[in-house]
Coordinates of C-alpha atoms in Angstrom, one line a residue:
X1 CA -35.7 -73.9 -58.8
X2 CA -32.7 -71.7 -57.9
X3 CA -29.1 -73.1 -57.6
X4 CA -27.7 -73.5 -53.6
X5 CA -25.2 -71.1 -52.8
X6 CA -22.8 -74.8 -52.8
X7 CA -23.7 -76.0 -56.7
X8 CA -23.5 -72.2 -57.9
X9 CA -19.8 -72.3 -56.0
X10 CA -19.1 -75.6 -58.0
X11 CA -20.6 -74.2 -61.4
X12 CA -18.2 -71.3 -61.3
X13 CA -15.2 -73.6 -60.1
X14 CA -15.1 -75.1 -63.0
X15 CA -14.7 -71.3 -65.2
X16 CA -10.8 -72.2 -65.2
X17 CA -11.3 -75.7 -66.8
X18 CA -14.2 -74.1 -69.5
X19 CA -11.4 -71.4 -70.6
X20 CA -8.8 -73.7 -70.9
X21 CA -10.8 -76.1 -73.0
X22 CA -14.1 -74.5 -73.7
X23 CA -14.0 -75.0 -77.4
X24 CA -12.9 -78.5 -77.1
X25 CA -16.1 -79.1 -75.2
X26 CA -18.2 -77.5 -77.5
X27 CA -16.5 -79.4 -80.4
X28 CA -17.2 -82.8 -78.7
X29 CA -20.7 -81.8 -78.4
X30 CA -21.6 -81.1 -81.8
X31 CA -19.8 -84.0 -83.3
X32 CA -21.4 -86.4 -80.6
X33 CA -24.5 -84.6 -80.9
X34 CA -24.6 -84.5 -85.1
X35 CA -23.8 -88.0 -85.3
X36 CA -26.8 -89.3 -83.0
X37 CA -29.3 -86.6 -84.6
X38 CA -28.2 -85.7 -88.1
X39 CA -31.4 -84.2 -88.6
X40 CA -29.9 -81.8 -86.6
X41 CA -27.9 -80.6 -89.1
X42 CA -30.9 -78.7 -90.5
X43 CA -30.9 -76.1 -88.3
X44 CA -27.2 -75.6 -88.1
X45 CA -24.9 -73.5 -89.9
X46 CA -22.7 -75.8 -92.2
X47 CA -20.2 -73.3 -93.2
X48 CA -19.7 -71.9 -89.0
X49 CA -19.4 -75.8 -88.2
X50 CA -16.0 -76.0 -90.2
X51 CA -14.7 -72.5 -89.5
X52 CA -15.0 -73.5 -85.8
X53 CA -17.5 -70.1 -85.3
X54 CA -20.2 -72.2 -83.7
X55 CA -18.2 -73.6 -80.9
X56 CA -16.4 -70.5 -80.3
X57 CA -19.9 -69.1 -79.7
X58 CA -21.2 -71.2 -77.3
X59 CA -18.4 -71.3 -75.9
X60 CA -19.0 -67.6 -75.1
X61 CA -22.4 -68.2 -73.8
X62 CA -21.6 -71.1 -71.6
X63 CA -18.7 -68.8 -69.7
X64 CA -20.9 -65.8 -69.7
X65 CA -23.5 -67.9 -67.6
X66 CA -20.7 -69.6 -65.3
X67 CA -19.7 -66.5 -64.6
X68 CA -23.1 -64.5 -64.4
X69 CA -25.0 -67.8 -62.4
X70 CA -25.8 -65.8 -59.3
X71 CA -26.7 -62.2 -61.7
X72 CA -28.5 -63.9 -64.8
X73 CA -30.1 -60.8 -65.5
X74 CA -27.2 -59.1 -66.6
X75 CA -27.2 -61.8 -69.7
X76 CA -31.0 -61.0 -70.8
X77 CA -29.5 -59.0 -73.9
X78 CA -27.9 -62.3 -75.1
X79 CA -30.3 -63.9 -74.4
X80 CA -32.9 -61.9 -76.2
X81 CA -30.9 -62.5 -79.2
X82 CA -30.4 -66.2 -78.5
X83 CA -34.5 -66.5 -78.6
X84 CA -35.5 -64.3 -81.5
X85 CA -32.6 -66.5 -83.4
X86 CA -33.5 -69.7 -82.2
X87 CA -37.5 -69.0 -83.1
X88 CA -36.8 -67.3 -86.4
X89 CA -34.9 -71.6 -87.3
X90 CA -37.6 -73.2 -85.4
X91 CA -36.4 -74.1 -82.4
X92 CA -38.6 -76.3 -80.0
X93 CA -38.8 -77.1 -76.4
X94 CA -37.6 -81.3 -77.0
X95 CA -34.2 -79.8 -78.5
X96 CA -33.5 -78.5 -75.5
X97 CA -33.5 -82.3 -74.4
X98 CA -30.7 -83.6 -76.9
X99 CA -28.6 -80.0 -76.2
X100 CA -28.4 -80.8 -72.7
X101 CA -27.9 -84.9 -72.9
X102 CA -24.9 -84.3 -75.2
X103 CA -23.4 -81.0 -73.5
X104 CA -23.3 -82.5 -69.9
X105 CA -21.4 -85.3 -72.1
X106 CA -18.9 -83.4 -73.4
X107 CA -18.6 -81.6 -70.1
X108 CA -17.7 -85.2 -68.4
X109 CA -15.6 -86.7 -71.2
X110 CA -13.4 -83.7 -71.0
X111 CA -13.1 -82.4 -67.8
X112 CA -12.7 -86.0 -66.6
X113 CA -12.1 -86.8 -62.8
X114 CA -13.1 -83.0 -61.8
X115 CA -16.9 -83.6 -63.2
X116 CA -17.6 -85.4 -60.0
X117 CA -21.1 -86.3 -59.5
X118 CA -21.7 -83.2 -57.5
X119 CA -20.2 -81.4 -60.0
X120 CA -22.5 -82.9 -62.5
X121 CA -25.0 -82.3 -60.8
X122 CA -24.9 -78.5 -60.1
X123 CA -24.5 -78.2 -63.7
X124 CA -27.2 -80.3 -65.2
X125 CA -29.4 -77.6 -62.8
X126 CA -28.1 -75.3 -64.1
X127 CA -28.4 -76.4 -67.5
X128 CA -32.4 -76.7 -66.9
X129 CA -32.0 -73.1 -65.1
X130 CA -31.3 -71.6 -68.1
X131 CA -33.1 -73.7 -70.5
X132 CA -36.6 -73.1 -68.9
X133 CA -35.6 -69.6 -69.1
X134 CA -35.1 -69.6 -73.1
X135 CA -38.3 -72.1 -73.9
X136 CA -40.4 -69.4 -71.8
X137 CA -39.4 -66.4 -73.9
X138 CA -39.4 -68.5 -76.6
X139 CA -42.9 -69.6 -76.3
X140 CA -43.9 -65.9 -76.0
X141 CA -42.3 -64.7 -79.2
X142 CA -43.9 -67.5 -81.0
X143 CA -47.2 -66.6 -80.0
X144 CA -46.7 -62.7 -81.3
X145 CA -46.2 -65.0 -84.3
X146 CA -49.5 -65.6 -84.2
X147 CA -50.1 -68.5 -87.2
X148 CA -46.7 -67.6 -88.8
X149 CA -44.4 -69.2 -86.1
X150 CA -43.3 -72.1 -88.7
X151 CA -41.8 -71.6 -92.5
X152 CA -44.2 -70.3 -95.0
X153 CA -43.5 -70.4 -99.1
X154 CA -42.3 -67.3 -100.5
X155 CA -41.4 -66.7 -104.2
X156 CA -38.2 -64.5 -105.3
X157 CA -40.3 -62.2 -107.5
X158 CA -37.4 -60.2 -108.5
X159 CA -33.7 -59.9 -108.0
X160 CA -31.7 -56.4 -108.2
X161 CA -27.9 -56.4 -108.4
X162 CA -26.9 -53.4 -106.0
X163 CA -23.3 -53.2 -106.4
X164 CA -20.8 -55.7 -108.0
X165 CA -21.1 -58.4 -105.7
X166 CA -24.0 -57.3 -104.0
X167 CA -28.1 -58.0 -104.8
X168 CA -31.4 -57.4 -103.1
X169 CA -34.0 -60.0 -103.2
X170 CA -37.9 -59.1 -103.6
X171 CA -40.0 -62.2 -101.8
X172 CA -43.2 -62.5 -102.4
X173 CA -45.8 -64.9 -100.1
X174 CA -47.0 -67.9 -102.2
X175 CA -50.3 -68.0 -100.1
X176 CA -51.1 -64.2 -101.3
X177 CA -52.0 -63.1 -97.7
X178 CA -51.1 -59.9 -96.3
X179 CA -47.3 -59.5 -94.3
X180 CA -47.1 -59.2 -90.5
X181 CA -45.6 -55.5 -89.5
X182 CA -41.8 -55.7 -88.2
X183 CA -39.7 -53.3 -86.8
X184 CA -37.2 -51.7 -89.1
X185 CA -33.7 -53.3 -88.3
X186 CA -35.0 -56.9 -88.1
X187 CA -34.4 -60.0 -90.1
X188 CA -36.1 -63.0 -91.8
X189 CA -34.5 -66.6 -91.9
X190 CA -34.3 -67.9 -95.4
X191 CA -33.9 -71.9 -95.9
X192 CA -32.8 -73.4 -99.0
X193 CA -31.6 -76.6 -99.8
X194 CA -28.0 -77.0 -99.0
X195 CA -25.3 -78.8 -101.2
X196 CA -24.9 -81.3 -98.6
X197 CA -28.3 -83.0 -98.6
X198 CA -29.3 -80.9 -95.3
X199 CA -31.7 -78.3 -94.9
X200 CA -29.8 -74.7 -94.6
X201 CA -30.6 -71.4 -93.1
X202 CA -29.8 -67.9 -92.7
X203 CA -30.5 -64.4 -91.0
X204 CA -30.8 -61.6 -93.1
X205 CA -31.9 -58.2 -92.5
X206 CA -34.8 -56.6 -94.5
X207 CA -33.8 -53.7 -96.2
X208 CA -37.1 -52.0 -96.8
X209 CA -39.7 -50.8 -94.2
X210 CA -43.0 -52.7 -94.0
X211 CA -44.7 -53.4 -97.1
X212 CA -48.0 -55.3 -96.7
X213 CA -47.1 -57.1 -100.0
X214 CA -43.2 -57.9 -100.0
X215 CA -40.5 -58.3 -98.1
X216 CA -37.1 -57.1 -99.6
X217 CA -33.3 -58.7 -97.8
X218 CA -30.0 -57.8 -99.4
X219 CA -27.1 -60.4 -100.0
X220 CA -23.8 -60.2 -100.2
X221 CA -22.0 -62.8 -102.3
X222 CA -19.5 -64.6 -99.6
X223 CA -16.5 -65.7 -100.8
X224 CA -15.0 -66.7 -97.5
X225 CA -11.7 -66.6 -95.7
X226 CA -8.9 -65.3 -98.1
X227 CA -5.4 -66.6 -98.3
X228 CA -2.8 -65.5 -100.5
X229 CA 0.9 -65.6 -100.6
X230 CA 3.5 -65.0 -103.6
X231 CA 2.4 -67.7 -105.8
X232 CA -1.4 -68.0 -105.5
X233 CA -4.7 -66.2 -103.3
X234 CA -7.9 -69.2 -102.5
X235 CA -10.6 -68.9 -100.3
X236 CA -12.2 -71.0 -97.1
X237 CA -15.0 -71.8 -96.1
X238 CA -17.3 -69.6 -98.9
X239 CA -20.8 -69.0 -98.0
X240 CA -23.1 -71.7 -98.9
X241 CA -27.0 -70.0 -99.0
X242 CA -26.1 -66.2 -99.8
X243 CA -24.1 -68.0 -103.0
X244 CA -26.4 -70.0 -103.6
X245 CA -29.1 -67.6 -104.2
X246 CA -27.0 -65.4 -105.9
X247 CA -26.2 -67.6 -108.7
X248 CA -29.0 -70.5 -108.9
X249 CA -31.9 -69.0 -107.4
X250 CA -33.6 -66.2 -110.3
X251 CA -37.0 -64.6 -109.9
X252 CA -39.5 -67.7 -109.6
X253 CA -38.1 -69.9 -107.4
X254 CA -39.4 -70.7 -104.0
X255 CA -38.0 -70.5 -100.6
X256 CA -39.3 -70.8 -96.9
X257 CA -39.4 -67.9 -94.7
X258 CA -39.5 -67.3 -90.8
X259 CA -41.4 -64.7 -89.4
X260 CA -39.7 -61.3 -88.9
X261 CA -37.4 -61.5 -85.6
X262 CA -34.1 -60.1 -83.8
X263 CA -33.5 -57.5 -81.3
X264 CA -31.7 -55.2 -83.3
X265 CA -34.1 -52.3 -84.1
X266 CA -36.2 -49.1 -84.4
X267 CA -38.6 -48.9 -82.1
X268 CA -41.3 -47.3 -84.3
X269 CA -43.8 -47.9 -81.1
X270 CA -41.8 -44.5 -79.3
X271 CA -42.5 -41.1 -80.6
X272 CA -39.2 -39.9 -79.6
X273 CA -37.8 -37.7 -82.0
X274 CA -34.2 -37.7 -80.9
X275 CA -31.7 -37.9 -83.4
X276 CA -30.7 -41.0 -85.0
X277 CA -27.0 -42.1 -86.5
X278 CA -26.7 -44.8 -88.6
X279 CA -22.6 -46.7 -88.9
X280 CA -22.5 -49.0 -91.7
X281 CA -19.9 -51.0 -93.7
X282 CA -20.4 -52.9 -97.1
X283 CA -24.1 -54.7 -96.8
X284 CA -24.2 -54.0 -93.2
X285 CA -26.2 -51.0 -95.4
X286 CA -29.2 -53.5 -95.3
X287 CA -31.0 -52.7 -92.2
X288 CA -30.0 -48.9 -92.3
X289 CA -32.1 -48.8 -95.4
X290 CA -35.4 -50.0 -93.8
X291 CA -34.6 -47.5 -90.6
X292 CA -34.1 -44.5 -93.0
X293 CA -37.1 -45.5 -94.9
X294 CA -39.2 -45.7 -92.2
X295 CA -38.5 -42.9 -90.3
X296 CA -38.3 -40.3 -93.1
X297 CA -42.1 -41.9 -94.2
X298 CA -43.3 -41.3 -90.7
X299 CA -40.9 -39.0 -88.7
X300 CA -39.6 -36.4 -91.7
X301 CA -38.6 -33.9 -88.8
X302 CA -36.2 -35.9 -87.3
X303 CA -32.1 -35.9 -87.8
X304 CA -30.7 -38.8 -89.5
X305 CA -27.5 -39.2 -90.1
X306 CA -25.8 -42.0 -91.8
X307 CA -22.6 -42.8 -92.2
X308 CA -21.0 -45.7 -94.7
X309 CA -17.5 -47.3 -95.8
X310 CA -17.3 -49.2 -98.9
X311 CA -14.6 -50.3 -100.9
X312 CA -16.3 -49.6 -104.4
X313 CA -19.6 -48.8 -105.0
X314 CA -22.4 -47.7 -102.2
X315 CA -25.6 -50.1 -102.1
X316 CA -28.5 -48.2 -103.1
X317 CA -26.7 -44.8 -103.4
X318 CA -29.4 -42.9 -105.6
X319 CA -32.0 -43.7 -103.4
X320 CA -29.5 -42.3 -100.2
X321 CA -28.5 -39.4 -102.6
X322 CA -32.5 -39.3 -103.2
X323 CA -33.3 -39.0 -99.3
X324 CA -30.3 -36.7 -98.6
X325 CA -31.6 -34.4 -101.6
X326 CA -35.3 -34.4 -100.9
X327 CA -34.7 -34.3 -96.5
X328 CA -33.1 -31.5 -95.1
X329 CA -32.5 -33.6 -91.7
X330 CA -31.0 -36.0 -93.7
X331 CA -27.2 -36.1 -93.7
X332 CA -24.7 -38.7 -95.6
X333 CA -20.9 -39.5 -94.6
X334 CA -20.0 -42.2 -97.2
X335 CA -15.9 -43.0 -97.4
X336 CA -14.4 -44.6 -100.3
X337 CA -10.8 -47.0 -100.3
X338 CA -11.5 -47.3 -104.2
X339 CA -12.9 -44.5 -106.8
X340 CA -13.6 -44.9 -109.5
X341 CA -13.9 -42.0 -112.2
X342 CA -17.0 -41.0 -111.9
X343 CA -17.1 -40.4 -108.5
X344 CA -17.4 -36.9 -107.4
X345 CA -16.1 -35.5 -103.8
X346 CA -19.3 -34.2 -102.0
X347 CA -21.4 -36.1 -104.7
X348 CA -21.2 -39.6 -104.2
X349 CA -18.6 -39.8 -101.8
X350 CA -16.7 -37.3 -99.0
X351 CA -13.7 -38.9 -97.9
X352 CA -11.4 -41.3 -100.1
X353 CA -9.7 -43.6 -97.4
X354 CA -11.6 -46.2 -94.8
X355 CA -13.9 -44.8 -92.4
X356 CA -12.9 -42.9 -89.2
X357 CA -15.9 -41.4 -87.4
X358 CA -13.2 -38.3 -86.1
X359 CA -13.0 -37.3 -89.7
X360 CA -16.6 -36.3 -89.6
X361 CA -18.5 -33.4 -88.6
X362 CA -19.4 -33.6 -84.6
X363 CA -22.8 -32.1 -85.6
X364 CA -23.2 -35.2 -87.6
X365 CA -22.8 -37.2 -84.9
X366 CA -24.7 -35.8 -82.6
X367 CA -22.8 -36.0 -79.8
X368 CA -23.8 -33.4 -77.8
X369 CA -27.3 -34.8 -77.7
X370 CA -27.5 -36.8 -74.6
X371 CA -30.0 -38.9 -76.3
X372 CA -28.8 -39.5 -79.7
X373 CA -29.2 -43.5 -80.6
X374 CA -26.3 -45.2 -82.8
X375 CA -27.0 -48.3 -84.8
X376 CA -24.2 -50.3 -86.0
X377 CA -24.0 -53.3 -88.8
X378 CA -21.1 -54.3 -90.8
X379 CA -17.9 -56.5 -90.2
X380 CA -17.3 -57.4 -86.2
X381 CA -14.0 -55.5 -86.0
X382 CA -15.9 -52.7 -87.5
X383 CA -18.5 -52.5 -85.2
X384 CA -15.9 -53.2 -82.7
X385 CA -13.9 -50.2 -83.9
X386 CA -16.5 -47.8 -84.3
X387 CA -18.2 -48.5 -80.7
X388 CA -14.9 -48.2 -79.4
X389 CA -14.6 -44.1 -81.0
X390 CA -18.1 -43.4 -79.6
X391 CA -17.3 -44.3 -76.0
X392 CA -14.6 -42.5 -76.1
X393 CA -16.7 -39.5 -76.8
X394 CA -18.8 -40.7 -73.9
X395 CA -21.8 -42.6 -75.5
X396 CA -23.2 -44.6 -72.9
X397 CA -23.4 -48.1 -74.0
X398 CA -27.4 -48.7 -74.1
X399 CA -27.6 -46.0 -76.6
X400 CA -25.3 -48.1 -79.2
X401 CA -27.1 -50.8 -80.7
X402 CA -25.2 -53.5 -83.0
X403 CA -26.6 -56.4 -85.2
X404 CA -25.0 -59.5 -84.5
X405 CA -26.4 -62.8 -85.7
X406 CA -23.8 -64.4 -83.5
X407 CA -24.6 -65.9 -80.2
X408 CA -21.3 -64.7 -78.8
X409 CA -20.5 -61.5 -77.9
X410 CA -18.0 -58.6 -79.3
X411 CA -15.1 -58.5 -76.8
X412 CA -15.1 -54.8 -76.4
X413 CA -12.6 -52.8 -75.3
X414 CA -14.3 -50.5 -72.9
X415 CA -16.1 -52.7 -71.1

């Protein structure tokens, strides 16, 4: 049932009081919520815990619904990625239960004497409003699932270092069985063991189009926040699973796997053959891999271009030198902060400084096509950055697409 025009009034009275101390809500919540349900801490990310990312981003998503609470379809992009996230961990309907018990909590133990009970009321409705909403797509993406909509053995059947610090991971089902089709640009979850006696799990993209046999993600070893000054440099808050499978996790160990999920992809279902213009930074290269792939395998008449920054060396760069050889559609962009001296202008790289999209060739852009589709994965302020340039240039936002495994949302500047 809908909110009255008088609880949706008090729901967005409160927006002042969330921005002023939306985080400290959120904070309450998981700690309160943790400590009653530890088991909880298997589905949450250990390392975004400390660094304070998770309550940032629902803090995002609890002002984005205040505010939207009489337009909530405006919010069904988020909320798309909220669901394919939440079923690619697990998520079921009774969590909802806990979420709301301890958020309505933290709502009243901070906001005090202005959480009257009509107050509290409004948004515990509200709170259900949206709820129902998320269980009901989630219930649909679990039954495309089909009998995969839990974790299913896989074994690392092989393990190829990329680049320095990067490695790409060959999984192979334990049960034998053949692999669900996904669309290219999509992810698994991967659940390991953490070091803290809970369960932990992360979203990474496939970086190969469907293979009936294998599924293939790349991993990028995360060394955390850096801090240096004149006597010494450390790190915060490393990653915890990419690590760990980097260094104690070879070819024969076992790990569960979620079903192929997130809305960030190729839609291989539309025939359209308008160009395509792939942005990537470091292993945001990942899901432009499986995109390329797939579309030169099934589309080889239609423009690709793809453009990458890297510090060093470029994932995969003979199999990009490979497609831009053997695909006269194809065109490369790569920009380099650090050669080394093998590298080659117009070879293996073009430009020798970080990446600025007005350095490169308009036709490789393609922005003269009113249809041309951008997909964008690397570092936030990259993405943030290079959507930025192409609305500049007029690209309409629904034709820039970004992969964010974030709830929260880039603050963009155009917007």
């Amino acid at each position: 049932m809908a909110l009255t025009y008088q609880q949706s009034k008090l729901v967005k009275d409160t927006i002042p009081a969330l921005r002023e101390h939306g985080e400290k809500i959120t904070t309450i919540f998981y700690k309160n919520m943790l400590r009653d349900h530890p088991e909880l801490n298997n589905y949450f990310n250990s390392v975004n815990q400390k660094n304070g990312r998770q309550p940032r981003a629902l803090t995002s998503v609890i002002l984005s619904f205040a505010s939207n609470i009489n337009h909530i379809s405006e919010l069904i992009p988020k909320f798309e990625r909220m669901c394919n996230k939440h079923c690619s961990l697990g998520i079921q309907p009774e969590h909802y239960e806990i979420v709301g018990k301890y958020l309505i909590m933290a709502f009243t133990e901070v906001l005090g004497p202005a959480m009257t009970p009509q107050v509290h009321s409004a948004w515990e409705k509200a709170y259900w409003l949206l709820a129902k909403m998320l269980i009901g797509r989630e219930a649909q993406l679990y039954r495309d699932f089909e009998s995969w909509s839990s974790w299913r053995k896989f074994k690392i059947d092989r393990v190829v270092p990329e680049t320095e610090d990067i490695y790409s991971f060959y999984l192979v089902p334990q049960d034998g069985k053949k692999l669900p089709k996904f669309f290219p640009g999509q992810y698994i979850s991967l659940r390991v063991n953490g070091p803290e006696g809970y369960l932990q799990s992360r979203q990474y993209s496939l970086s190969e189009a469907w293979k009936p046999d294998y599924y293939r993600i790349t991993v990028k070893r995360d060394e955390g926040a850096r801090y240096s000054n004149s006597v010494s440099q450390s790190y915060f808050h490393p990653g915890v699973v990419s690590n760990l499978l980097i260094d104690s996790m070879p070819a024969g160990t076992l790990v569960d796997v979620s079903h192929p999920a997130g809305e960030f992809f190729l839609d291989t279902n539309n025939s359209s053959n308008v160009p395509i213009v792939l942005i990537s930074a470091g292993v945001g290269v990942a899901p432009m891999v499986a995109i390329a792939n797939e579309v030169v395998a099934t589309q080889p008449n239609r423009p690709i271009s793809w453009i990458h920054g890297s510090r060093k060396s470029v994932p995969f760069e003979e199999h990009i030198t490979h497609l831009r050889r053997t695909n006269p559609n194809f065109h490369t962009n790569i920009f380099k902060t650090h050669l080394a001296g093998s590298d080659v202008v117009g070879v293996n790289y073009n430009y020798d400084f970080r990446m600025d999209l007005a350095k490169v060739n308009p036709d490789d852009l393609h922005l003269n096509h009113g249809g041309t589709e951008y997909f964008i994965c690397g570092p936030e302020q990259f993405m943030l950055e290079m959507s930025d340039y192409l609305k500049s240039q007029g690209v309409l936002t629904q034709r820039v697409h970004f992969e964010l495994f974030s709830t929260g949302d880039l603050a963009f500047k155009h917007q």
